[in-house]
Short mmCIF file of C-alpha atoms in Angstrom, two decimals:
data_model
loop_
_atom_site.label_atom_id
_atom_site.label_comp_id
_atom_site.label_asym_id
_atom_site.label_seq_id
_atom_site.Cartn_x
_atom_site.Cartn_y
_atom_site.Cartn_z
CA UNK A 1175 -2.10 -4.58 -31.20
CA UNK A 1176 -1.55 -8.31 -30.56
CA UNK A 1177 -4.59 -9.15 -32.69
CA UNK A 1178 -6.92 -6.56 -31.10
CA UNK A 1179 -8.01 -3.10 -32.05
CA UNK A 1180 -7.62 -0.74 -29.07
CA UNK A 1181 -9.13 2.73 -28.86
CA UNK A 1182 -8.41 5.18 -26.03
CA UNK A 1183 -10.76 8.08 -25.35
CA UNK A 1184 -10.37 10.91 -22.89
CA UNK A 1185 -13.57 12.48 -21.57
CA UNK A 1186 -12.91 15.21 -19.03
CA UNK A 1187 -11.74 13.43 -15.87
CA UNK A 1188 -12.12 9.93 -17.31
CA UNK A 1189 -10.24 7.69 -19.72
CA UNK A 1190 -12.07 4.99 -21.67
CA UNK A 1191 -10.50 1.97 -23.36
CA UNK A 1192 -12.44 0.08 -26.01
CA UNK A 1193 -11.05 -3.22 -27.29
CA UNK A 1194 -12.24 -5.41 -30.14
CA UNK A 1195 -10.80 -8.71 -31.32
CA UNK A 1196 -9.89 -9.28 -34.95
CA UNK A 1197 -12.29 -12.22 -35.13
CA UNK A 1198 -16.03 -12.30 -34.55
CA UNK A 1199 -15.61 -14.74 -31.67
CA UNK A 1200 -13.06 -12.62 -29.84
CA UNK A 1201 -15.47 -10.36 -27.99
CA UNK A 1202 -15.38 -6.71 -27.08
CA UNK A 1203 -14.37 -4.91 -23.89
CA UNK A 1204 -15.05 -1.46 -22.46
CA UNK A 1205 -13.15 -0.13 -19.43
CA UNK A 1206 -13.44 3.26 -17.72
CA UNK A 1207 -11.17 4.83 -15.12
CA UNK A 1208 -11.16 8.13 -13.28
CA UNK A 1209 -8.18 10.41 -13.86
CA UNK A 1210 -9.16 13.60 -11.99
CA UNK A 1211 -6.16 15.13 -10.22
CA UNK A 1212 -3.85 12.62 -11.89
CA UNK A 1213 -0.23 13.77 -11.78
CA UNK A 1214 3.27 12.85 -12.85
CA UNK A 1215 2.97 9.36 -11.33
CA UNK A 1216 -0.72 8.47 -11.57
CA UNK A 1217 -0.94 9.64 -15.20
CA UNK A 1218 2.32 8.01 -16.25
CA UNK A 1219 0.89 4.80 -17.74
CA UNK A 1220 -2.28 3.20 -19.05
CA UNK A 1221 -2.81 -0.52 -19.64
CA UNK A 1222 -3.33 -1.05 -23.37
CA UNK A 1223 -3.71 -4.81 -23.73
CA UNK A 1224 -3.26 -8.09 -21.92
CA UNK A 1225 -1.98 -11.38 -23.26
CA UNK A 1226 -4.36 -14.34 -23.28
CA UNK A 1227 -4.35 -15.75 -19.77
CA UNK A 1228 -3.29 -12.39 -18.31
CA UNK A 1229 0.38 -13.24 -17.74
CA UNK A 1230 1.64 -10.03 -19.34
CA UNK A 1231 0.45 -6.61 -20.45
CA UNK A 1232 1.51 -3.74 -22.66
CA UNK A 1233 1.36 -0.17 -21.36
CA UNK A 1234 1.16 3.23 -22.97
CA UNK A 1235 3.68 5.49 -21.23
CA UNK A 1236 3.37 9.24 -20.92
CA UNK A 1237 5.68 11.49 -23.01
CA UNK A 1238 7.63 12.51 -19.89
CA UNK A 1239 8.86 8.96 -19.20
CA UNK A 1240 12.53 8.48 -20.14
CA UNK A 1241 13.14 4.93 -18.87
CA UNK A 1242 11.16 1.89 -17.77
CA UNK A 1243 12.06 -1.28 -15.91
CA UNK A 1244 10.45 -4.20 -14.12
CA UNK A 1245 11.10 -5.56 -10.61
CA UNK A 1246 9.78 -8.25 -8.29
CA UNK A 1247 8.26 -6.48 -5.29
CA UNK A 1248 8.53 -9.60 -3.10
CA UNK A 1249 12.35 -9.49 -3.30
CA UNK A 1250 13.83 -6.39 -1.70
CA UNK A 1251 17.16 -6.82 -3.45
CA UNK A 1252 15.76 -7.64 -6.89
CA UNK A 1253 17.64 -5.85 -9.67
CA UNK A 1254 15.74 -3.79 -12.21
CA UNK A 1255 15.31 -5.27 -15.68
CA UNK A 1256 14.92 -2.77 -18.55
CA UNK A 1257 11.50 -2.64 -20.19
CA UNK A 1258 11.66 -1.58 -23.81
CA UNK A 1259 9.15 0.84 -25.29
CA UNK A 1260 8.68 2.38 -28.71
CA UNK A 1261 8.79 6.04 -29.69
CA UNK A 1262 5.00 6.23 -29.34
CA UNK A 1263 5.24 5.07 -25.71
CA UNK A 1264 3.95 1.49 -26.20
CA UNK A 1265 5.94 -0.97 -24.10
CA UNK A 1266 7.01 -4.50 -24.80
CA UNK A 1267 4.98 -7.12 -22.90
CA UNK A 1268 5.68 -6.95 -19.16
CA UNK A 1269 4.85 -9.61 -16.59
CA UNK A 1270 1.91 -8.74 -14.33
CA UNK A 1271 0.76 -10.21 -11.00
CA UNK A 1272 -1.32 -13.31 -11.72
CA UNK A 1273 -5.06 -12.67 -11.72
CA UNK A 1274 -5.44 -15.77 -9.57
CA UNK A 1275 -3.23 -14.40 -6.77
CA UNK A 1276 -5.04 -15.18 -3.55
CA UNK A 1277 -6.89 -12.25 -2.05
CA UNK A 1278 -6.10 -13.43 1.50
CA UNK A 1279 -2.49 -12.38 1.06
CA UNK A 1280 -1.02 -15.87 1.08
CA UNK A 1281 2.59 -15.91 -0.19
CA UNK A 1282 2.85 -15.70 -3.96
CA UNK A 1283 5.74 -16.68 -6.19
CA UNK A 1284 6.38 -13.06 -7.24
CA UNK A 1285 4.70 -9.68 -7.60
CA UNK A 1286 5.93 -7.89 -10.76
CA UNK A 1287 5.88 -4.08 -10.77
CA UNK A 1288 7.10 -1.47 -13.23
CA UNK A 1289 9.56 1.26 -12.24
CA UNK A 1290 9.44 4.40 -14.37
CA UNK A 1291 11.87 7.31 -14.54
CA UNK A 1292 10.84 10.74 -15.74
CA UNK A 1293 12.76 12.87 -18.20
CA UNK A 1294 13.84 16.51 -17.91
CA UNK A 1295 10.42 17.49 -19.26
CA UNK A 1296 9.17 17.09 -15.68
CA UNK A 1297 11.99 16.51 -13.20
CA UNK A 1298 15.24 14.77 -13.93
CA UNK A 1299 15.70 11.19 -12.74
CA UNK A 1300 12.54 10.98 -10.62
CA UNK A 1301 11.76 7.26 -10.34
CA UNK A 1302 8.56 5.69 -9.03
CA UNK A 1303 6.81 2.32 -8.90
CA UNK A 1304 3.45 1.27 -10.34
CA UNK A 1305 1.60 -2.03 -9.97
CA UNK A 1306 -1.08 -3.60 -12.14
CA UNK A 1307 -4.20 -4.48 -10.15
CA UNK A 1308 -6.26 -5.42 -13.18
CA UNK A 1309 -7.56 -1.95 -14.01
CA UNK A 1310 -6.93 0.48 -16.85
CA UNK A 1311 -4.75 2.72 -14.68
CA UNK A 1312 -1.82 1.14 -12.77
CA UNK A 1313 -1.58 2.01 -9.06
CA UNK A 1314 1.20 4.15 -7.58
CA UNK A 1315 3.12 2.57 -4.66
CA UNK A 1316 4.78 4.68 -1.95
CA UNK A 1317 6.35 4.30 1.50
CA UNK A 1318 6.47 6.43 4.67
CA UNK A 1319 9.31 5.51 7.07
CA UNK A 1320 9.25 5.38 10.84
CA UNK A 1321 9.25 8.75 12.64
CA UNK A 1322 12.59 10.02 13.88
CA UNK A 1323 11.48 9.74 17.52
CA UNK A 1324 10.65 13.39 18.16
CA UNK A 1325 7.02 14.45 18.30
CA UNK A 1326 8.15 18.00 17.52
CA UNK A 1327 9.71 17.00 14.20
CA UNK A 1328 7.64 17.47 11.04
CA UNK A 1329 5.68 14.45 9.91
CA UNK A 1330 7.44 12.40 7.29
CA UNK A 1331 5.78 12.38 3.90
CA UNK A 1332 5.26 9.40 1.58
CA UNK A 1333 8.25 8.75 -0.64
CA UNK A 1334 8.73 6.60 -3.71
CA UNK A 1335 8.99 2.85 -3.15
CA UNK A 1336 12.39 2.70 -4.83
CA UNK A 1337 14.96 2.81 -2.00
CA UNK A 1338 16.25 -0.12 0.09
CA UNK A 1339 14.13 0.78 3.15
CA UNK A 1340 10.94 1.03 1.09
CA UNK A 1341 11.62 -2.24 -0.72
CA UNK A 1342 12.29 -4.02 2.57
CA UNK A 1343 8.94 -2.79 3.95
CA UNK A 1344 6.98 -3.75 0.84
CA UNK A 1345 8.57 -7.18 0.21
CA UNK A 1346 6.80 -9.20 2.96
CA UNK A 1347 3.38 -7.74 2.16
CA UNK A 1348 3.55 -7.39 -1.63
CA UNK A 1349 1.21 -10.35 -2.12
CA UNK A 1350 -1.42 -8.61 0.01
CA UNK A 1351 -1.99 -6.27 -2.93
CA UNK A 1352 -4.14 -9.05 -4.36
CA UNK A 1353 -6.82 -8.04 -1.84
CA UNK A 1354 -7.24 -4.73 -3.70
CA UNK A 1355 -8.01 -6.07 -7.16
CA UNK A 1356 -11.73 -5.29 -7.00
CA UNK A 1357 -11.28 -1.65 -5.94
CA UNK A 1358 -10.77 1.59 -7.89
CA UNK A 1359 -7.54 2.79 -6.31
CA UNK A 1360 -4.96 5.29 -7.51
CA UNK A 1361 -2.24 4.84 -4.85
CA UNK A 1362 -1.20 2.54 -2.02
CA UNK A 1363 1.12 3.71 0.77
CA UNK A 1364 2.78 1.67 3.53
CA UNK A 1365 3.30 3.86 6.61
CA UNK A 1366 5.59 2.45 9.31
CA UNK A 1367 4.32 4.37 12.34
CA UNK A 1368 5.85 2.55 15.35
CA UNK A 1369 8.36 -0.13 16.34
CA UNK A 1370 8.96 -2.10 19.56
CA UNK A 1371 10.60 -5.18 21.04
CA UNK A 1372 8.01 -7.92 21.63
CA UNK A 1373 7.70 -10.05 24.79
CA UNK A 1374 9.18 -13.53 25.26
CA UNK A 1375 12.11 -12.82 22.96
CA UNK A 1376 9.96 -12.56 19.84
CA UNK A 1377 12.19 -9.81 18.46
CA UNK A 1378 11.57 -6.39 17.00
CA UNK A 1379 8.26 -5.68 15.33
CA UNK A 1380 7.20 -2.78 13.12
CA UNK A 1381 3.64 -1.46 13.12
CA UNK A 1382 2.48 -0.33 9.71
CA UNK A 1383 -0.69 1.06 8.16
CA UNK A 1384 -1.31 0.30 4.50
CA UNK A 1385 -3.64 2.85 2.94
CA UNK A 1386 -5.22 2.26 -0.48
CA UNK A 1387 -6.48 5.65 -1.66
CA UNK A 1388 -9.40 5.84 -4.08
CA UNK A 1389 -9.93 8.49 -6.72
CA UNK A 1390 -12.84 9.90 -4.70
CA UNK A 1391 -10.67 10.70 -1.67
CA UNK A 1392 -11.47 8.21 1.13
CA UNK A 1393 -9.39 5.09 1.35
CA UNK A 1394 -9.27 1.61 2.83
CA UNK A 1395 -6.66 0.85 5.48
CA UNK A 1396 -5.14 -2.22 7.11
CA UNK A 1397 -2.91 -2.03 10.17
CA UNK A 1398 -0.33 -4.84 10.33
CA UNK A 1399 2.39 -6.07 12.65
CA UNK A 1400 5.54 -6.98 10.72
CA UNK A 1401 8.19 -9.24 12.26
CA UNK A 1402 11.47 -10.35 10.74
CA UNK A 1403 11.21 -13.62 8.79
CA UNK A 1404 7.48 -13.93 9.45
CA UNK A 1405 4.26 -13.23 7.57
CA UNK A 1406 2.79 -9.86 8.62
CA UNK A 1407 -0.21 -10.18 10.95
CA UNK A 1408 -3.37 -8.15 10.40
CA UNK A 1409 -4.32 -6.02 13.41
CA UNK A 1410 -7.42 -4.17 12.19
CA UNK A 1411 -9.05 -2.83 9.04
CA UNK A 1412 -11.24 0.13 8.17
CA UNK A 1413 -13.03 1.09 4.98
CA UNK A 1414 -13.79 4.50 3.46
CA UNK A 1415 -11.76 6.39 6.05
CA UNK A 1416 -9.32 9.28 6.29
CA UNK A 1417 -7.10 7.29 8.67
CA UNK A 1418 -3.40 6.92 7.85
CA UNK A 1419 -3.54 9.75 5.34
CA UNK A 1420 -3.02 13.47 5.14
CA UNK A 1421 -6.20 14.16 7.12
CA UNK A 1422 -5.82 11.24 9.54
CA UNK A 1423 -2.30 11.45 10.97
CA UNK A 1424 -3.13 10.35 14.55
CA UNK A 1425 -3.41 6.59 14.90
CA UNK A 1426 -3.84 4.02 17.68
CA UNK A 1427 -4.33 0.29 17.14
CA UNK A 1428 -4.04 -2.89 19.17
CA UNK A 1429 -4.87 -6.61 19.19
CA UNK A 1430 -4.52 -9.89 21.07
CA UNK A 1431 -1.23 -11.59 20.17
CA UNK A 1432 0.24 -14.98 21.02
CA UNK A 1433 3.98 -15.12 21.66
CA UNK A 1434 6.28 -17.96 20.52
CA UNK A 1435 6.13 -19.19 24.14
CA UNK A 1436 2.37 -19.67 23.85
CA UNK A 1437 1.42 -16.76 26.12
CA UNK A 1438 -1.21 -14.18 25.16
CA UNK A 1439 -0.57 -10.42 25.25
CA UNK A 1440 -2.31 -7.20 24.40
CA UNK A 1441 -0.12 -5.31 21.94
CA UNK A 1442 -0.86 -1.69 21.05
CA UNK A 1443 0.94 1.15 19.29
CA UNK A 1444 0.30 4.77 18.39
CA UNK A 1445 1.67 7.30 15.93
CA UNK A 1446 4.38 9.88 16.69
CA UNK A 1447 2.23 12.33 18.73
CA UNK A 1448 1.08 9.63 21.17
CA UNK A 1449 2.65 10.01 24.63
CA UNK A 1450 0.79 7.27 26.53
CA UNK A 1451 -1.65 4.38 26.08
CA UNK A 1452 -4.33 3.15 28.49
CA UNK A 1453 -6.14 -0.21 28.26
CA UNK A 1454 -9.36 -0.98 30.13
CA UNK A 1455 -11.68 -3.99 30.15
CA UNK A 1456 -10.27 -7.50 29.97
CA UNK A 1457 -6.78 -5.99 30.22
CA UNK A 1458 -6.09 -3.10 32.56
CA UNK A 1459 -2.68 -1.62 31.81
CA UNK A 1460 -0.95 1.60 30.85
CA UNK A 1461 2.17 2.86 29.15
CA UNK A 1462 3.91 6.23 29.05
CA UNK A 1463 5.26 5.44 25.61
CA UNK A 1464 3.89 4.99 22.08
CA UNK A 1465 3.72 1.19 22.47
CA UNK A 1466 2.17 -1.17 25.01
CA UNK A 1467 2.63 -4.89 25.73
CA UNK A 1468 0.60 -6.33 28.62
CA UNK A 1469 -0.32 -9.92 29.58
CA UNK A 1470 -3.83 -10.95 28.59
CA UNK A 1471 -5.12 -12.88 31.63
CA UNK A 1472 -8.21 -14.57 30.22
CA UNK A 1473 -9.10 -16.48 27.05
CA UNK A 1474 -11.30 -13.69 25.74
CA UNK A 1475 -13.01 -10.42 26.64
CA UNK A 1476 -13.22 -6.92 25.20
CA UNK A 1477 -10.55 -4.25 25.59
CA UNK A 1478 -10.83 -0.48 25.09
CA UNK A 1479 -7.74 1.55 24.15
CA UNK A 1480 -7.21 5.30 24.46
CA UNK A 1481 -4.12 7.45 24.34
CA UNK A 1482 -2.92 10.95 25.06
CA UNK A 1483 -1.55 13.23 22.37
CA UNK A 1484 1.47 15.48 22.92
CA UNK A 1485 -0.56 18.60 22.16
CA UNK A 1486 -3.55 17.53 24.27
CA UNK A 1487 -6.62 15.50 23.40
CA UNK A 1488 -7.09 11.78 23.07
CA UNK A 1489 -7.41 9.18 20.34
CA UNK A 1490 -9.36 5.93 20.56
CA UNK A 1491 -8.24 2.82 18.76
CA UNK A 1492 -9.02 2.44 15.08
CA UNK A 1493 -11.97 0.17 14.45
CA UNK A 1494 -13.41 -1.47 11.37
CA UNK A 1495 -15.79 1.42 10.74
CA UNK A 1496 -12.93 3.88 10.39
CA UNK A 1497 -13.25 5.24 13.93
CA UNK A 1498 -10.40 6.27 16.15
CA UNK A 1499 -10.27 9.99 15.52
CA UNK A 1500 -9.91 12.66 18.19
#
């Protein structure tokens, strides 16, 4: 394939790809990825080969894939472009995110993804999005929308990143996926857990938690504040945590924020079961809602955040060590 011999091996819960160039100077490669508990989406494609320079790649699609297309994740309204593939599942070359994309999430020109649609072998017309983060197994992208406002309603589950709402949430932070290139992830979900009007006429902001789940179970999370027509701001991060996932559904986060008027505020938000937030320390304030905005009087100082859950108990703010549980 494209001047290289490629061999795929499956060994229990792992897949191995061996590559060898047709010339003695071409070098050899060996890549291994975990595939335990892989399903319809996470087992749908494997990266077979990359073009010199890494601008494109060919994938091997699973037998249950009926259609393939490419999109630009940074453009919410980008139309799908068909991606051809042969009867054996090998695709034509598809553009991939540049390996040099900055890991600090600075705006990139584009972030190509592939959108696959399953056949009736699995479930008819089920479409989902995968992104290439440099590994053998592309990463599944999903989206969880804002709660409906009632703490009694069932929690919303991650859905495919194919609809208009999901694309709008992913577009401003697509380039931040470059931060995950060095990890062994199987899925990344953006969970919009709260929204509020900001002080000084700054507009509506959405609080989101991006969770990159590893094959081993724990994941890495980043809480961000997303404003219209502005680059999302990082609030806090945690590594190897259950937060923002199935076993970490209660969340509280906050940070010091400067408004367009130059004034400093403490902003905080909690997930759907939060009924009040209390701040102590450099800022002493409280809210009977899931969000809090309070003036920050001094140039610095530490703040502690706690909240009350609808069913009883408290949650402390998420910290970089993955804390913040009940």
